[in-house]
CSV table of C-alpha atoms and ligand atoms in Angstrom, one decimal:
chain,number,residue,atom,x,y,z
D,498,MET,CA,0.0,0.0,0.0
D,499,SER,CA,1.1,3.6,-0.6
D,500,ASP,CA,2.4,5.7,2.2
D,501,ILE,CA,-0.5,8.1,1.9
D,502,PRO,CA,-2.2,8.0,5.3
D,503,VAL,CA,-5.8,6.8,5.7
D,504,ILE,CA,-8.0,7.2,8.8
D,505,THR,CA,-11.0,4.9,8.8
D,506,VAL,CA,-14.1,5.7,10.9
D,507,ASP,CA,-16.7,2.9,10.9
D,508,GLY,CA,-19.8,2.2,12.9
D,509,PRO,CA,-23.6,2.2,12.7
D,510,SER,CA,-25.6,5.4,12.0
D,511,GLY,CA,-26.1,7.9,14.8
D,512,THR,CA,-22.7,7.4,16.4
D,513,GLY,CA,-21.4,10.8,15.3
D,514,LYS,CA,-19.2,9.5,12.4
D,515,GLY,CA,-20.3,12.2,9.9
D,516,THR,CA,-19.5,15.0,12.2
D,517,ILE,CA,-16.2,13.5,13.3
D,518,CYS,CA,-15.1,12.8,9.7
D,519,SER,CA,-16.0,16.3,8.5
D,520,TYR,CA,-14.0,17.7,11.5
D,521,LEU,CA,-11.0,15.6,10.7
D,522,ALA,CA,-11.1,16.4,7.0
D,523,ASP,CA,-11.3,20.1,7.7
D,524,TRP,CA,-8.5,20.0,10.3
D,525,LEU,CA,-6.1,17.9,8.3
D,526,HIS,CA,-7.1,19.2,4.9
D,527,TRP,CA,-7.4,15.6,3.7
D,528,HIS,CA,-9.8,14.0,1.2
D,529,PHE,CA,-13.1,12.7,2.6
D,530,LEU,CA,-14.9,9.5,1.4
D,531,ASP,CA,-18.5,9.3,2.6
D,532,SER,CA,-19.0,5.7,1.4
D,533,GLY,CA,-22.6,5.6,2.7
D,534,ALA,CA,-23.4,8.4,0.3
D,535,LEU,CA,-22.3,6.1,-2.6
D,536,TYR,CA,-24.7,3.3,-1.5
D,537,ARG,CA,-27.4,5.9,-1.1
D,538,VAL,CA,-26.8,7.4,-4.5
D,539,LEU,CA,-26.9,3.9,-6.0
D,540,ALA,CA,-30.2,3.2,-4.3
D,541,LEU,CA,-31.6,6.4,-5.7
D,542,ALA,CA,-30.3,5.6,-9.2
D,543,ALA,CA,-31.8,2.1,-9.0
D,544,GLU,CA,-35.2,3.6,-8.1
D,545,LYS,CA,-34.9,6.1,-11.0
D,546,HIS,CA,-34.1,3.2,-13.4
D,547,HIS,CA,-36.8,1.0,-11.9
D,548,ILE,CA,-34.3,-1.7,-11.0
D,549,ALA,CA,-35.6,-4.1,-8.3
D,550,ASN,CA,-33.4,-4.4,-5.2
D,551,ASP,CA,-32.8,-8.1,-5.8
D,552,ASP,CA,-31.6,-7.7,-9.4
D,553,GLU,CA,-28.0,-8.5,-8.7
D,554,VAL,CA,-26.8,-8.2,-12.3
D,555,ALA,CA,-28.5,-4.9,-13.1
D,556,LEU,CA,-27.5,-3.4,-9.8
D,557,GLY,CA,-23.9,-4.5,-10.2
D,558,ARG,CA,-23.8,-2.9,-13.7
D,559,LEU,CA,-25.4,0.3,-12.4
D,560,ALA,CA,-22.9,0.5,-9.6
D,561,GLY,CA,-20.1,0.2,-12.2
D,562,ASP,CA,-21.6,2.9,-14.5
D,563,LEU,CA,-22.8,5.2,-11.8
D,564,ASN,CA,-22.4,8.8,-12.9
D,565,VAL,CA,-21.9,10.4,-9.5
D,566,GLU,CA,-19.8,13.4,-8.5
D,567,PHE,CA,-18.8,14.4,-5.0
D,568,LYS,CA,-18.2,18.1,-4.8
D,569,VAL,CA,-16.0,19.0,-1.8
D,570,ALA,CA,-15.1,22.2,-0.1
D,571,GLU,CA,-11.4,23.2,-0.3
D,572,ALA,CA,-11.0,21.9,3.2
D,573,GLY,CA,-12.3,18.5,2.3
D,574,SER,CA,-15.8,18.2,3.7
D,575,LEU,CA,-18.6,17.1,1.4
D,576,VAL,CA,-20.7,19.9,-0.1
D,577,GLU,CA,-22.7,18.4,-2.9
D,578,VAL,CA,-23.6,15.0,-4.3
D,579,VAL,CA,-24.5,15.1,-8.0
D,580,LEU,CA,-26.1,12.2,-9.8
D,581,ASP,CA,-26.4,12.4,-13.6
D,582,GLY,CA,-25.9,16.2,-13.4
D,583,GLN,CA,-28.6,16.6,-10.8
D,584,VAL,CA,-27.9,17.7,-7.2
D,585,VAL,CA,-29.2,15.0,-4.9
D,586,THR,CA,-27.5,16.0,-1.6
D,587,ASP,CA,-30.7,16.3,0.4
D,588,GLN,CA,-32.6,13.6,-1.4
D,589,ILE,CA,-30.2,10.9,-0.4
D,590,ARG,CA,-30.3,11.9,3.3
D,591,THR,CA,-33.8,10.6,4.0
D,592,GLU,CA,-34.4,7.5,6.1
D,593,THR,CA,-36.1,5.8,3.1
D,594,CYS,CA,-33.0,6.2,1.1
D,595,GLY,CA,-30.8,5.0,3.9
D,596,ASN,CA,-33.0,1.9,4.2
D,597,ALA,CA,-33.0,1.3,0.4
D,598,ALA,CA,-29.2,1.6,0.5
D,599,SER,CA,-28.9,-1.1,3.1
D,600,LEU,CA,-31.2,-3.4,1.1
D,601,ILE,CA,-28.8,-3.3,-1.9
D,602,ALA,CA,-25.6,-3.1,0.1
D,603,PRO,CA,-25.3,-6.9,0.8
D,604,ILE,CA,-25.1,-7.7,-3.0
D,605,ALA,CA,-21.6,-8.9,-3.9
D,606,SER,CA,-21.6,-7.4,-7.5
D,607,VAL,CA,-22.5,-4.0,-6.0
D,608,ARG,CA,-19.8,-4.1,-3.3
D,609,GLN,CA,-17.3,-5.3,-5.9
D,610,ALA,CA,-18.2,-2.5,-8.3
D,611,LEU,CA,-17.9,0.2,-5.6
D,612,LEU,CA,-14.6,-1.0,-4.2
D,613,ALA,CA,-12.4,0.6,-6.9
D,614,ARG,CA,-14.4,3.8,-6.8
D,615,GLN,CA,-13.9,4.1,-3.0
D,616,ARG,CA,-10.1,3.3,-3.3
D,617,ALA,CA,-9.8,6.0,-5.9
D,618,PHE,CA,-10.3,8.5,-3.0
D,619,HIS,CA,-7.0,7.5,-1.5
D,620,GLN,CA,-4.9,10.4,-2.6
D,621,ALA,CA,-2.3,12.7,-1.1
D,622,PRO,CA,-2.1,14.3,1.4
D,623,GLY,CA,-4.4,11.8,3.1
D,624,LEU,CA,-7.9,10.3,3.4
D,625,ILE,CA,-10.7,10.2,6.0
D,626,ALA,CA,-13.0,7.3,5.1
D,627,ASP,CA,-16.4,7.0,6.7
D,628,GLY,CA,-18.5,3.8,6.5
D,629,ARG,CA,-19.1,0.3,7.7
D,630,ASP,CA,-16.3,-1.7,6.2
D,631,MET,CA,-13.6,0.9,5.7
D,632,GLY,CA,-11.2,-0.6,8.2
D,633,THR,CA,-12.1,-4.3,7.5
D,634,VAL,CA,-12.3,-4.4,3.7
D,635,VAL,CA,-11.7,-1.2,1.7
D,636,PHE,CA,-8.6,0.1,3.5
D,637,PRO,CA,-7.3,-2.9,5.6
D,638,GLU,CA,-3.9,-1.3,6.0
D,639,ALA,CA,-5.2,2.1,7.2
D,640,THR,CA,-3.0,4.2,9.4
D,641,LEU,CA,-5.6,4.5,12.1
D,642,LYS,CA,-8.9,2.7,12.5
D,643,ILE,CA,-11.6,4.0,14.6
D,644,TYR,CA,-14.9,2.2,15.3
D,645,LEU,CA,-17.7,4.2,16.9
D,646,THR,CA,-20.6,2.6,18.8
D,647,ALA,CA,-23.4,4.0,20.9
D,648,SER,CA,-26.5,2.5,22.5
D,649,ALA,CA,-29.4,2.0,20.0
D,650,GLU,CA,-31.6,4.4,22.1
D,651,GLU,CA,-29.0,7.2,22.1
D,652,ARG,CA,-28.4,6.8,18.3
D,653,ALA,CA,-32.2,7.0,17.6
D,654,LYS,CA,-32.4,10.1,19.7
D,655,ARG,CA,-29.5,11.8,17.9
D,656,ARG,CA,-31.0,10.9,14.5
D,657,TYR,CA,-34.4,12.2,15.6
D,658,LYS,CA,-32.8,15.5,16.6
D,659,GLN,CA,-30.8,15.8,13.4
D,660,LEU,CA,-33.9,15.2,11.3
D,661,LYS,CA,-35.9,17.8,13.3
D,662,GLU,CA,-33.2,20.3,12.8
D,663,LYS,CA,-33.4,19.8,9.1
D,664,GLY,CA,-37.1,20.3,9.2
D,665,ILE,CA,-37.8,16.6,8.3
D,666,SER,CA,-40.7,15.2,10.4
D,667,ALA,CA,-40.0,12.0,12.3
D,668,ASN,CA,-41.4,9.7,14.9
D,669,LEU,CA,-38.9,8.5,17.6
D,670,ARG,CA,-40.4,5.1,18.0
D,671,ASP,CA,-40.6,4.4,14.2
D,672,LEU,CA,-37.1,5.8,13.8
D,673,SER,CA,-35.8,3.5,16.6
D,674,ALA,CA,-37.3,0.4,14.9
D,675,ALA,CA,-36.0,1.4,11.5
D,676,ILE,CA,-32.5,2.0,12.8
D,677,ALA,CA,-32.5,-1.4,14.7
D,678,GLU,CA,-33.6,-3.2,11.5
D,679,ARG,CA,-31.0,-1.5,9.4
D,680,ASP,CA,-28.2,-2.2,11.9
D,681,GLU,CA,-29.3,-5.9,12.1
D,682,ARG,CA,-29.2,-6.1,8.3
D,683,ASP,CA,-25.8,-4.4,8.1
D,684,SER,CA,-24.2,-6.5,10.8
D,685,THR,CA,-25.5,-9.9,9.8
D,686,ARG,CA,-24.9,-9.8,6.0
D,687,ALA,CA,-22.5,-12.3,4.6
D,688,ILE,CA,-20.2,-9.9,2.8
D,689,SER,CA,-18.4,-7.0,4.5
D,690,PRO,CA,-20.7,-7.0,7.6
D,691,LEU,CA,-20.6,-4.0,10.0
D,692,LYS,CA,-18.0,-4.9,12.6
D,693,PRO,CA,-14.8,-3.4,14.1
D,694,ALA,CA,-11.5,-4.4,12.4
D,695,GLU,CA,-9.4,-6.4,14.8
D,696,ASP,CA,-6.9,-3.5,15.1
D,697,ALA,CA,-9.6,-0.8,15.4
D,698,ILE,CA,-9.9,1.4,18.4
D,699,VAL,CA,-13.5,1.1,19.6
D,700,ILE,CA,-15.1,4.2,21.2
D,701,ASP,CA,-18.5,4.1,22.8
D,702,THR,CA,-20.0,7.6,22.3
D,703,SER,CA,-23.3,6.9,24.3
D,704,LEU,CA,-22.2,9.0,27.3
D,705,LEU,CA,-19.8,11.4,25.5
D,706,ASP,CA,-20.6,14.7,23.9
D,707,ILE,CA,-19.2,15.5,20.5
D,708,ASP,CA,-16.4,17.7,21.9
D,709,ALA,CA,-15.2,14.9,24.1
D,710,VAL,CA,-15.2,12.4,21.2
D,711,LEU,CA,-13.3,14.9,19.0
D,712,ALA,CA,-10.7,15.5,21.7
D,713,ASN,CA,-10.2,11.8,22.2
D,714,ILE,CA,-9.9,11.1,18.4
D,715,SER,CA,-7.6,14.1,17.8
D,716,GLU,CA,-5.2,12.7,20.4
D,717,LEU,CA,-5.2,9.4,18.7
D,718,VAL,CA,-4.6,11.1,15.3
D,719,ARG,CA,-1.7,13.1,16.7
D,720,HIS,CA,-0.1,10.0,18.1
D,721,LYS,CA,-0.4,8.1,14.7
D,722,VAL,CA,0.3,10.8,12.2
D,723,PRO,CA,3.4,12.9,12.7
D,724,GLY,CA,3.9,16.5,11.9
D,725,LEU,CA,0.2,17.6,11.9
D,726,PRO,CA,-1.1,21.2,12.0
D,727,LYS,CA,-2.2,22.4,15.4
T,1125,C5P,O1,-23.7,5.6,6.5
T,1125,C5P,P1,-25.0,5.7,5.8
T,1125,C5P,O2,-26.2,5.7,6.7
T,1125,C5P,O3,-25.1,6.8,4.8
T,1125,C5P,O4,-25.1,4.3,5.0
T,1125,C5P,C1,-26.3,3.9,4.3
T,1125,C5P,C2,-26.3,2.4,4.2
T,1125,C5P,O5,-25.3,2.0,3.2
T,1125,C5P,C3,-25.9,1.6,5.4
T,1125,C5P,O6,-26.9,1.3,6.2
T,1125,C5P,C4,-25.2,0.3,4.8
T,1125,C5P,O7,-26.2,-0.6,4.5
T,1125,C5P,C5,-24.6,0.8,3.5
T,1125,C5P,N1,-23.2,1.0,3.6
T,1125,C5P,C6,-22.4,-0.1,3.5
T,1125,C5P,N2,-21.0,0.0,3.6
T,1125,C5P,C7,-20.5,1.2,3.7
T,1125,C5P,C8,-21.3,2.4,3.9
T,1125,C5P,C9,-22.6,2.2,3.9
T,1125,C5P,O8,-22.9,-1.2,3.4
T,1125,C5P,N3,-19.1,1.3,3.8
C-alpha cells in the first residue's frame, strides 16, 4: 500500500461518524470519502431506473456505471452530491434512502463495483474514510482505524434531533425500529458486515458529547500521524 495515510471511521448510524469525519477532513485538509453516500446514490439511481433491489446483475452494472460526482469544499468536507448532473445531496439523506441503500448493500456485485471507486479517493495528502467496512475491507492497511458505537436508544435520539433540525418530520419510535432493523441487516450480512476491524480502536459515544469524542480522536490522530497542523 502507498504511504499516503488513511484514517477509517466505521460504525452504525447515529454514532457521530459524519461530524467527526468532517471535522478531521477540515482539520487535516485531507480528502473525505463518505462511502454511505455512494450506497445511497446507487439506491436512488436504482429507483430512477426501476431496478428491483434483488436484481444483482442490473445493480452491479449500475454501480459500475454510476455517474456520480462528489463536490467537496477546499478543506475536504462534502458539499454536494451530483447524480447524472442533478444535485441529490438532500434527497439521499432521507431514512427511506438509507434503508434502500442497506437493502442493496449486501449484494456482492454492488460491493465489488464500488470497491475501486472508493479506493480512488485514496490520494495525497491523506484520506478520511467514513463507512461500515472501511477498516475491514476497503482500507485494511489504514494508518488509524476507529470504530464508533453507541446504544441504540441514544443513536435513535440523535438521529431524531438531526432530522428535526433539518425540518424533516420523524417519529422517535418508528425511527428506533428502522435503525434497529438497518443495523441488524448491516451487521449480519455475509459480505463485509458491519464490525470493528481487529486492530480498530473502539469508542462508545453513548455518554460522551461530541467535543469529548473529538478531543479523544484528535489525540489518537496526533499520536499516529506525525507533523500535523495544530
Ligand atoms: O452511512 P449511511 O447511513 O449513509 O449508509 C447507508 C447504508 O449504506 C448503510 O446502512 C449500509 O447498509 C450501507 N453502507 C455499507 N457500507 C459502507 C457504507 C454504507 O454497506 N461502507
